[in-house]
PDB file of C-alpha atoms in Angstrom:
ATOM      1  CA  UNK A   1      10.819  22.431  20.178  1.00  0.00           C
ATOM      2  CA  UNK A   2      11.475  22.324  16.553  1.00  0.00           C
ATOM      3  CA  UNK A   3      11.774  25.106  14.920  1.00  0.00           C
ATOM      4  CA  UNK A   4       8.800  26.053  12.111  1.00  0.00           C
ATOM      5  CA  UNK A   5       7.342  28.736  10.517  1.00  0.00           C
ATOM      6  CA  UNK A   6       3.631  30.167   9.539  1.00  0.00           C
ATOM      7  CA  UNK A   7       2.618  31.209   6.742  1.00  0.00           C
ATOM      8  CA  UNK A   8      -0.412  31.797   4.696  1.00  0.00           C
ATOM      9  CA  UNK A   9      -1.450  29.413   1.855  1.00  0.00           C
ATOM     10  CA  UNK A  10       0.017  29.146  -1.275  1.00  0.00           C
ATOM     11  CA  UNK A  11      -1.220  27.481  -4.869  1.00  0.00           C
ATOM     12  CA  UNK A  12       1.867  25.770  -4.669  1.00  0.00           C
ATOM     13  CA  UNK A  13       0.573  23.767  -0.917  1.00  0.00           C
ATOM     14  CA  UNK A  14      -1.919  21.925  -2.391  1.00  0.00           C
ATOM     15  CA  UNK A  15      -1.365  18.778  -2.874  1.00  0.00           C
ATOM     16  CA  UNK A  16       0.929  18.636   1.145  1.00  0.00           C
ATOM     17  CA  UNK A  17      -2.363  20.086   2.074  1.00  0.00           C
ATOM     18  CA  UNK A  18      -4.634  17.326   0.691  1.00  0.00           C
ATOM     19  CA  UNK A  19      -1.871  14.624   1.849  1.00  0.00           C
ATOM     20  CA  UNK A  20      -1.922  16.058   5.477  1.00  0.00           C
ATOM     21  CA  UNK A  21      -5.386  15.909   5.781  1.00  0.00           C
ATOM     22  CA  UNK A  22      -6.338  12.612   4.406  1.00  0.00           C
ATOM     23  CA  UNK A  23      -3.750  11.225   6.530  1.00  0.00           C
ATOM     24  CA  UNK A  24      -5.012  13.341   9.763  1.00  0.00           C
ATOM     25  CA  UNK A  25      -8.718  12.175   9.367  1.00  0.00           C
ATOM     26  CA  UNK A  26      -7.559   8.328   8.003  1.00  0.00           C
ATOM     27  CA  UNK A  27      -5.636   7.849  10.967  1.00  0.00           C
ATOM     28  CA  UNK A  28      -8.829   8.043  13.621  1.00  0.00           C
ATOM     29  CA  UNK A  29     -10.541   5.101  11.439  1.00  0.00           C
ATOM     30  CA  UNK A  30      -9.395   2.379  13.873  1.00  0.00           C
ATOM     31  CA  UNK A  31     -10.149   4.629  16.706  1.00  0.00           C
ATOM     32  CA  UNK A  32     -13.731   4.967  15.505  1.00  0.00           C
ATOM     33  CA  UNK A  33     -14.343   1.210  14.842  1.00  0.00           C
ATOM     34  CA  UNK A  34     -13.165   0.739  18.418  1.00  0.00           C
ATOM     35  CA  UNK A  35     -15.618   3.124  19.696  1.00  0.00           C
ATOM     36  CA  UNK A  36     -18.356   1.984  17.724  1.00  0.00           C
ATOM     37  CA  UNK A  37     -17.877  -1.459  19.055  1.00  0.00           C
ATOM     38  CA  UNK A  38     -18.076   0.186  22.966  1.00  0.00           C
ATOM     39  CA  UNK A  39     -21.343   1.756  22.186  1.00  0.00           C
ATOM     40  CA  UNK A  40     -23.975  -0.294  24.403  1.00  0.00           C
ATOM     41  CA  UNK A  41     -26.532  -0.387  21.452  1.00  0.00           C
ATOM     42  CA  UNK A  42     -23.628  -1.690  18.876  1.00  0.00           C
ATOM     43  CA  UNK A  43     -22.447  -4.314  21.346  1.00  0.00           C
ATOM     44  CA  UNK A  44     -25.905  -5.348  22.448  1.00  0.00           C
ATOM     45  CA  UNK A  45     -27.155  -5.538  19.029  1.00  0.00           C
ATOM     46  CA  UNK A  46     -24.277  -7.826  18.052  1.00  0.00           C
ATOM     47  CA  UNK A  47     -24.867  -9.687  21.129  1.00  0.00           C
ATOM     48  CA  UNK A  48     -28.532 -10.548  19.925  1.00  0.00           C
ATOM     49  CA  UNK A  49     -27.851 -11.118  16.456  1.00  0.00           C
ATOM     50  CA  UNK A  50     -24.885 -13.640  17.739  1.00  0.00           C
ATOM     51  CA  UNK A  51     -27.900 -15.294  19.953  1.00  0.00           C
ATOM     52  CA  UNK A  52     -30.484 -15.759  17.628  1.00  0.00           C
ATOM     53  CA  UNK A  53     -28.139 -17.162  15.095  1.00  0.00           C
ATOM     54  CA  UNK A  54     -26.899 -19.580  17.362  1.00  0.00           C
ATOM     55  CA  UNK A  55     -30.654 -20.330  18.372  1.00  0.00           C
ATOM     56  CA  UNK A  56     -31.421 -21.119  14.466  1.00  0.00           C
ATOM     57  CA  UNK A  57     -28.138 -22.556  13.673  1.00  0.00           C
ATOM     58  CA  UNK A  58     -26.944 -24.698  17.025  1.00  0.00           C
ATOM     59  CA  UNK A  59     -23.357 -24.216  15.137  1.00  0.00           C
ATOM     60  CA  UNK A  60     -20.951 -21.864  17.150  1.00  0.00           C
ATOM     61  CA  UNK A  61     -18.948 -22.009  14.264  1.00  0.00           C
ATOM     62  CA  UNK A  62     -21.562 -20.742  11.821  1.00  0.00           C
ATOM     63  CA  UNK A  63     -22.767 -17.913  14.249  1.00  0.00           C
ATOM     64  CA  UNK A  64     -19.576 -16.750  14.873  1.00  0.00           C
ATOM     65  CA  UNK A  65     -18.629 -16.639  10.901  1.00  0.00           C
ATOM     66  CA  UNK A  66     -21.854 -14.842  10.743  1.00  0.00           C
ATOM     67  CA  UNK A  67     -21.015 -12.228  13.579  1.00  0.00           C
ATOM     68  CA  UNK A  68     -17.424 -11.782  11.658  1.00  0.00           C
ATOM     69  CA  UNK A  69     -19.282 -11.303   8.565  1.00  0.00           C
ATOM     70  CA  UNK A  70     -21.243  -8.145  10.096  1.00  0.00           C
ATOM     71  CA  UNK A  71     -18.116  -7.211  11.710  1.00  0.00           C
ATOM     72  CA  UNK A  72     -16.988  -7.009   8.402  1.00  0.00           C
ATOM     73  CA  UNK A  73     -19.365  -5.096   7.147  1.00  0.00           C
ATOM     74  CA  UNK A  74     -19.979  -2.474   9.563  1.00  0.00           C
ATOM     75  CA  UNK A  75     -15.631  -2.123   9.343  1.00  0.00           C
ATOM     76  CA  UNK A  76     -16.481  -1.334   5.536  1.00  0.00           C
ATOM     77  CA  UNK A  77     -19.445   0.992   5.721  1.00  0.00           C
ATOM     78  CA  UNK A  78     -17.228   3.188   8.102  1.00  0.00           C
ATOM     79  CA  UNK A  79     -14.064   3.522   6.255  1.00  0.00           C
ATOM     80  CA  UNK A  80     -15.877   4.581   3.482  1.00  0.00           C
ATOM     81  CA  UNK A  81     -17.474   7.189   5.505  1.00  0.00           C
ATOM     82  CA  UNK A  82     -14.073   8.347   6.080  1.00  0.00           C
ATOM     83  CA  UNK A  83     -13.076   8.024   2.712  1.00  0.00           C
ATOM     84  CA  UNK A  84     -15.856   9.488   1.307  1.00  0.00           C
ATOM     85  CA  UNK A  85     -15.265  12.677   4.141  1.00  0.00           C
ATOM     86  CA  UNK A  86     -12.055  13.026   2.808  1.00  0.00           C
ATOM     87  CA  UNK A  87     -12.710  13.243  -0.934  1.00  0.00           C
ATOM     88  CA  UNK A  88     -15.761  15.526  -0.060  1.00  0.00           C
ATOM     89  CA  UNK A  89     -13.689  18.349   1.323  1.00  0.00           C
ATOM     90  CA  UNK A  90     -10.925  17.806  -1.069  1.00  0.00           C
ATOM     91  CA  UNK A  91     -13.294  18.747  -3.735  1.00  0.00           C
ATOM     92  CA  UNK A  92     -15.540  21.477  -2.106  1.00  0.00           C
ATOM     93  CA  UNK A  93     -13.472  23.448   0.029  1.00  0.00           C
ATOM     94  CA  UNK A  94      -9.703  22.486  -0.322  1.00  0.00           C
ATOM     95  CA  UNK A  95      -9.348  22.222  -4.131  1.00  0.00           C
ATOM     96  CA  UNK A  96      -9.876  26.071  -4.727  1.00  0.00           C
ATOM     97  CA  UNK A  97      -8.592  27.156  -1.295  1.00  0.00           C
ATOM     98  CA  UNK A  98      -7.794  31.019  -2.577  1.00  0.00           C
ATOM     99  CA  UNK A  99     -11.787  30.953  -2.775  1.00  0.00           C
ATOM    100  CA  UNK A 100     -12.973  29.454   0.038  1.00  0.00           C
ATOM    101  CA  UNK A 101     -10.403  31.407   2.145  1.00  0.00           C
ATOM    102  CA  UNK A 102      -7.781  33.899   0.924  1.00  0.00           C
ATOM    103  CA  UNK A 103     -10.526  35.677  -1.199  1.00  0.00           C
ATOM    104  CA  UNK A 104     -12.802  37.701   2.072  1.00  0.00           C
ATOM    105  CA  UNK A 105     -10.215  39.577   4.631  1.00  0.00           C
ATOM    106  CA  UNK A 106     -12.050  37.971   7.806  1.00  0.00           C
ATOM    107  CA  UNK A 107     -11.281  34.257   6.392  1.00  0.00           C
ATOM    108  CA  UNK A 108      -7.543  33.051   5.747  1.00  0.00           C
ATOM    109  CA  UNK A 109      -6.058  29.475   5.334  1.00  0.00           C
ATOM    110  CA  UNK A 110      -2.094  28.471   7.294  1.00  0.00           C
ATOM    111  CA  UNK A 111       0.242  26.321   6.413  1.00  0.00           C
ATOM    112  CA  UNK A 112       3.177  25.371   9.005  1.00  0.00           C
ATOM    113  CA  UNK A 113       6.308  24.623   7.165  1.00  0.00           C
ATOM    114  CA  UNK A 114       9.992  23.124   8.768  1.00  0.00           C
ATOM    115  CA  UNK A 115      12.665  22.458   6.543  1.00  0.00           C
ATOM    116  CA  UNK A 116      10.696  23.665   3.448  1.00  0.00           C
ATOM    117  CA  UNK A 117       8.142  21.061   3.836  1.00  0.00           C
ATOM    118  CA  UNK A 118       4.058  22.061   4.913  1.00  0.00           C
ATOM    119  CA  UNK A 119       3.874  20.402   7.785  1.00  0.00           C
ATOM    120  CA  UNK A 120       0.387  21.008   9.183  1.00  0.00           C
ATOM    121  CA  UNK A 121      -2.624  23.681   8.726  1.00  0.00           C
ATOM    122  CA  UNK A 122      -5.345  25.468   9.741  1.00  0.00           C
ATOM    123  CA  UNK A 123      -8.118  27.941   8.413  1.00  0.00           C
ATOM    124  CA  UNK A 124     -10.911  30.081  10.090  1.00  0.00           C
ATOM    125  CA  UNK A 125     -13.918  31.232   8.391  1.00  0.00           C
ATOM    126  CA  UNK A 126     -17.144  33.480   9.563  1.00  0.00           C
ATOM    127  CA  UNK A 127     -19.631  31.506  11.772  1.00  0.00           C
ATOM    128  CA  UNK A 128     -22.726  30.872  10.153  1.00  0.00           C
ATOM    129  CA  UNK A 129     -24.183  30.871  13.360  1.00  0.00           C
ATOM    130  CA  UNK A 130     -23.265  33.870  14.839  1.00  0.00           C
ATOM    131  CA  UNK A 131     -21.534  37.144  13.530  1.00  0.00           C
ATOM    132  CA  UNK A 132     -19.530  37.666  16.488  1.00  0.00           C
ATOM    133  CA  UNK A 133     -17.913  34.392  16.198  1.00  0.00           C
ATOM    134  CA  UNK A 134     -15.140  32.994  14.246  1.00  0.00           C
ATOM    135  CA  UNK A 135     -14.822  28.840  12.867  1.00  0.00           C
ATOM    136  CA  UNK A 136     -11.060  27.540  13.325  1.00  0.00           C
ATOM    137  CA  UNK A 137     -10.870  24.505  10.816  1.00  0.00           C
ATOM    138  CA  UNK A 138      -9.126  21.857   9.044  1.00  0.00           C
ATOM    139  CA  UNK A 139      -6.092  22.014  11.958  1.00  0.00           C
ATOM    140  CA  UNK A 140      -4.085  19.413  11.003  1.00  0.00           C
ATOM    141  CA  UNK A 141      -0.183  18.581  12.226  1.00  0.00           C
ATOM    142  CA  UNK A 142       1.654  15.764  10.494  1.00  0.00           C
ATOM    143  CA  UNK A 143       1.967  13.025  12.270  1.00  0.00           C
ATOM    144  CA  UNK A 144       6.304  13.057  12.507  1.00  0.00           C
ATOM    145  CA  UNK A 145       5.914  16.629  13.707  1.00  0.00           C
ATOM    146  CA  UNK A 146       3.346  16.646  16.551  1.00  0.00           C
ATOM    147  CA  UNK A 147       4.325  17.674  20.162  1.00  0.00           C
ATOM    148  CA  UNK A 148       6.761  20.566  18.776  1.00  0.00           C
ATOM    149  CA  UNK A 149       4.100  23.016  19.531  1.00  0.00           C
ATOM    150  CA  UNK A 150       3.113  23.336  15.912  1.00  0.00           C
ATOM    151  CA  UNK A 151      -0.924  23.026  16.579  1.00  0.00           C
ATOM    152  CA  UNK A 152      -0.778  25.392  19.618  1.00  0.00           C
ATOM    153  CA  UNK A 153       0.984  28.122  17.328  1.00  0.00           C
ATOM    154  CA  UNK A 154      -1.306  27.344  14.645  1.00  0.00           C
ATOM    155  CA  UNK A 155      -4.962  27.698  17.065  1.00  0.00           C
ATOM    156  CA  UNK A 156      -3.312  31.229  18.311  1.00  0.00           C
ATOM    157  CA  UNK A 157      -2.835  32.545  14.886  1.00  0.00           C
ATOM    158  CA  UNK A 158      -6.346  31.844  14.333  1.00  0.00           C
ATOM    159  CA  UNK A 159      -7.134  33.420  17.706  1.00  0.00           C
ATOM    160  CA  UNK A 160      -5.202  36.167  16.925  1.00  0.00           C
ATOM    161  CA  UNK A 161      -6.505  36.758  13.663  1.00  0.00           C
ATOM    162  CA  UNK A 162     -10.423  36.850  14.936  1.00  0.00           C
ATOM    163  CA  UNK A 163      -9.240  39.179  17.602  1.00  0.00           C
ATOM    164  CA  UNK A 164      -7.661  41.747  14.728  1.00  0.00           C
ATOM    165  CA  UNK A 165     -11.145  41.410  12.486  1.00  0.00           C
ATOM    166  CA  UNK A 166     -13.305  42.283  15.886  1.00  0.00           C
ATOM    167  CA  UNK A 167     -14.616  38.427  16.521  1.00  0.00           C
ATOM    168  CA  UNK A 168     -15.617  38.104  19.984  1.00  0.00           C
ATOM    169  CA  UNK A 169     -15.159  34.133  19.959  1.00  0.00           C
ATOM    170  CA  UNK A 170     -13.724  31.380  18.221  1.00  0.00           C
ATOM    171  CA  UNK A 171     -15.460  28.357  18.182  1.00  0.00           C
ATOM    172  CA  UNK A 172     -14.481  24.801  16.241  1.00  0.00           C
ATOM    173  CA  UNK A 173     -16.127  21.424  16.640  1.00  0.00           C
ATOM    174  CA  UNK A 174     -14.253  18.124  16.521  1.00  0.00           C
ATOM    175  CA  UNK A 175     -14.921  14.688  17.086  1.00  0.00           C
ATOM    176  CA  UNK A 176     -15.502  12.087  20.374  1.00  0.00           C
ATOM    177  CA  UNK A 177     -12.604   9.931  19.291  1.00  0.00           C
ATOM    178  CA  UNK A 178     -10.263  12.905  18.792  1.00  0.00           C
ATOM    179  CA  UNK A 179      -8.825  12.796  22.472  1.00  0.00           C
ATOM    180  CA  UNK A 180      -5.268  14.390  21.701  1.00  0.00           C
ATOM    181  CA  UNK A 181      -6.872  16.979  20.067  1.00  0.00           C
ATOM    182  CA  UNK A 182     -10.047  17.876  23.018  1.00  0.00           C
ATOM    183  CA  UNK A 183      -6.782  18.004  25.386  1.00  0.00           C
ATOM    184  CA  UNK A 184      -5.195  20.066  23.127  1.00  0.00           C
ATOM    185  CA  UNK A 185      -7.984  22.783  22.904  1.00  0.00           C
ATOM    186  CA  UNK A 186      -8.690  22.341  26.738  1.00  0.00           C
ATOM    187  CA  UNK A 187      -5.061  23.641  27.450  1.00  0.00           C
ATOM    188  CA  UNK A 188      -5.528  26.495  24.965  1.00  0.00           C
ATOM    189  CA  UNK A 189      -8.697  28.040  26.876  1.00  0.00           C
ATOM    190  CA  UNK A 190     -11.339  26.658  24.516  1.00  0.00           C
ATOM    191  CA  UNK A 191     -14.513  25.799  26.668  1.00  0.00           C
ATOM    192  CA  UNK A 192     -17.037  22.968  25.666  1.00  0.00           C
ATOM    193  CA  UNK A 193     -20.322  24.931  25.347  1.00  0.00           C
ATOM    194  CA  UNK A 194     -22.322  21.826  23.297  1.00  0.00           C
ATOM    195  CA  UNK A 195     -22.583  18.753  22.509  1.00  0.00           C
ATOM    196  CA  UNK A 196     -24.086  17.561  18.664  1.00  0.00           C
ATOM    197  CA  UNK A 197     -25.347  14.140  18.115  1.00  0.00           C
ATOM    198  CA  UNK A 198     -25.776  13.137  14.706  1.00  0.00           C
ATOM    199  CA  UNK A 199     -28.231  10.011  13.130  1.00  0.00           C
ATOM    200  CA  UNK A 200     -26.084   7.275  12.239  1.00  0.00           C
ATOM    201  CA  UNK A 201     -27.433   3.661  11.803  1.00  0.00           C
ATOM    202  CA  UNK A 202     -28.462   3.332  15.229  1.00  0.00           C
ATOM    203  CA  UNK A 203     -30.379   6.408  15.184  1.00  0.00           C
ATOM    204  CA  UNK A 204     -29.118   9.121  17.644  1.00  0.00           C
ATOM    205  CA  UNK A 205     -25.864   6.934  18.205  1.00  0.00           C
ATOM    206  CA  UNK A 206     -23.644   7.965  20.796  1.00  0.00           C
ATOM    207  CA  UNK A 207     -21.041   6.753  18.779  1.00  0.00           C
ATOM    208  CA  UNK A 208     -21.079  10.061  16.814  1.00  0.00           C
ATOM    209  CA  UNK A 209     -21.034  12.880  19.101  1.00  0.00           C
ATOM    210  CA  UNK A 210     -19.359  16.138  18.277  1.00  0.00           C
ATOM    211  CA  UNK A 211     -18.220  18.106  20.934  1.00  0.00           C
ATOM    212  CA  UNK A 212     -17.999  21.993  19.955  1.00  0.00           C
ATOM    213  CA  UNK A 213     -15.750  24.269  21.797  1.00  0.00           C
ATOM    214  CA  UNK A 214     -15.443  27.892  22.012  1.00  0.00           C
ATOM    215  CA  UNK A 215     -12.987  30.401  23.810  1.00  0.00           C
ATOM    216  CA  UNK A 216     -13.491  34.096  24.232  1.00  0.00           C
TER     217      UNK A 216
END
């Protein structure tokens, strides 16, 4: 194991904490096309459109430049959902972190740092959803420093620190595709307790599920 630190933010983390966390929610973009494609309504749909065009067209060629064309599409409108995601919390929550987080004294904002460099993050905030229950957020681990026991240390501060402001639970919700991360918390003690499905372009896709966790 590597050896790190914790700390609590700093003005000065910034910009490593914007880098960390575009990277850490970029790098599940070809995990989410793939998952996308595996969903029976995506697939099926495709499968139709790819008929009917070859129906009207009697051209494999020109149905399957079609279907690539779609492909294409669908590849576009979902990175920039993720771009979009990214530039979204940069703005509203991470650009004036002291605010969102350092300000209250039952909300606080980590950085890890090795070698003098942030190398990953987390924050927990209030529930909105229940007072006895505390949000762990934005846990992030660069990618050349995973498996050193970084996130684990970080998800116990946060544990720790809802246990010294009288939280009874801490609860986060991630994503489907976010497998490391699901084992990750499972190892921890964190319990799935729900399930979210949000509209997409399917409707109620299960291609965006959000399992929420919770430990006590």
């Amino acid at each position: 194991m590597g050896s790190f630190s914790i700390r609590k933010y700093r003005k000065k983390d910034y910009a490593a904490v914007c880098h960390l966390f575009a990277e850490g929610t970029m790098e599940h973009f070809p995990a989410a096309c793939l998952y996308v494609l595996k969903a029976p309504r995506v697939y099926v749909t495709l499968l139709l459109l790819f008929a009917s065009m070859l129906l009207g067209t009697k051209s494999y060629i020109l149905s399957f430049t079609c279907l690539a064309a779609i492909l294409a599409g669908g590849w576009w409108v979902i990175n920039s959902k993720f771009h979009n995601y990214v530039i979204e919390i940069q703005r509203e929550d991470l650009q004036d972190t002291e605010t969102t987080y350092m300000v209250r004294s039952n909300s606080c904002f980590w950085v890890a740092e090795s070698d003098g460099k942030v190398v990953g993050m987390v924050a927990a905030q209030p529930s909105e959803e229940s007072e006895d229950e505390m949000v762990l957020k934005r846990l992030c681990v660069g990618r050349d420093h995973r498996r050193k026991g970084i996130a684990k240390a970080l998800c116990l501060k946060v544990i720790g620190f809802a246990k010294e402001c009288g939280y009874k639970a801490v609860c986060l919700e991630t994503d489907i595709i976010q497998y490391s991360a699901q084992k990750l918390y499972q190892r921890i003690g964190f319990q799935k307790y729900r399930l979210e499905v949000h509209q997409g372009l399917f409707g109620k896709c299960p291609t965006l599920l959000s399992p929420l966790y919770n430990i006590l």
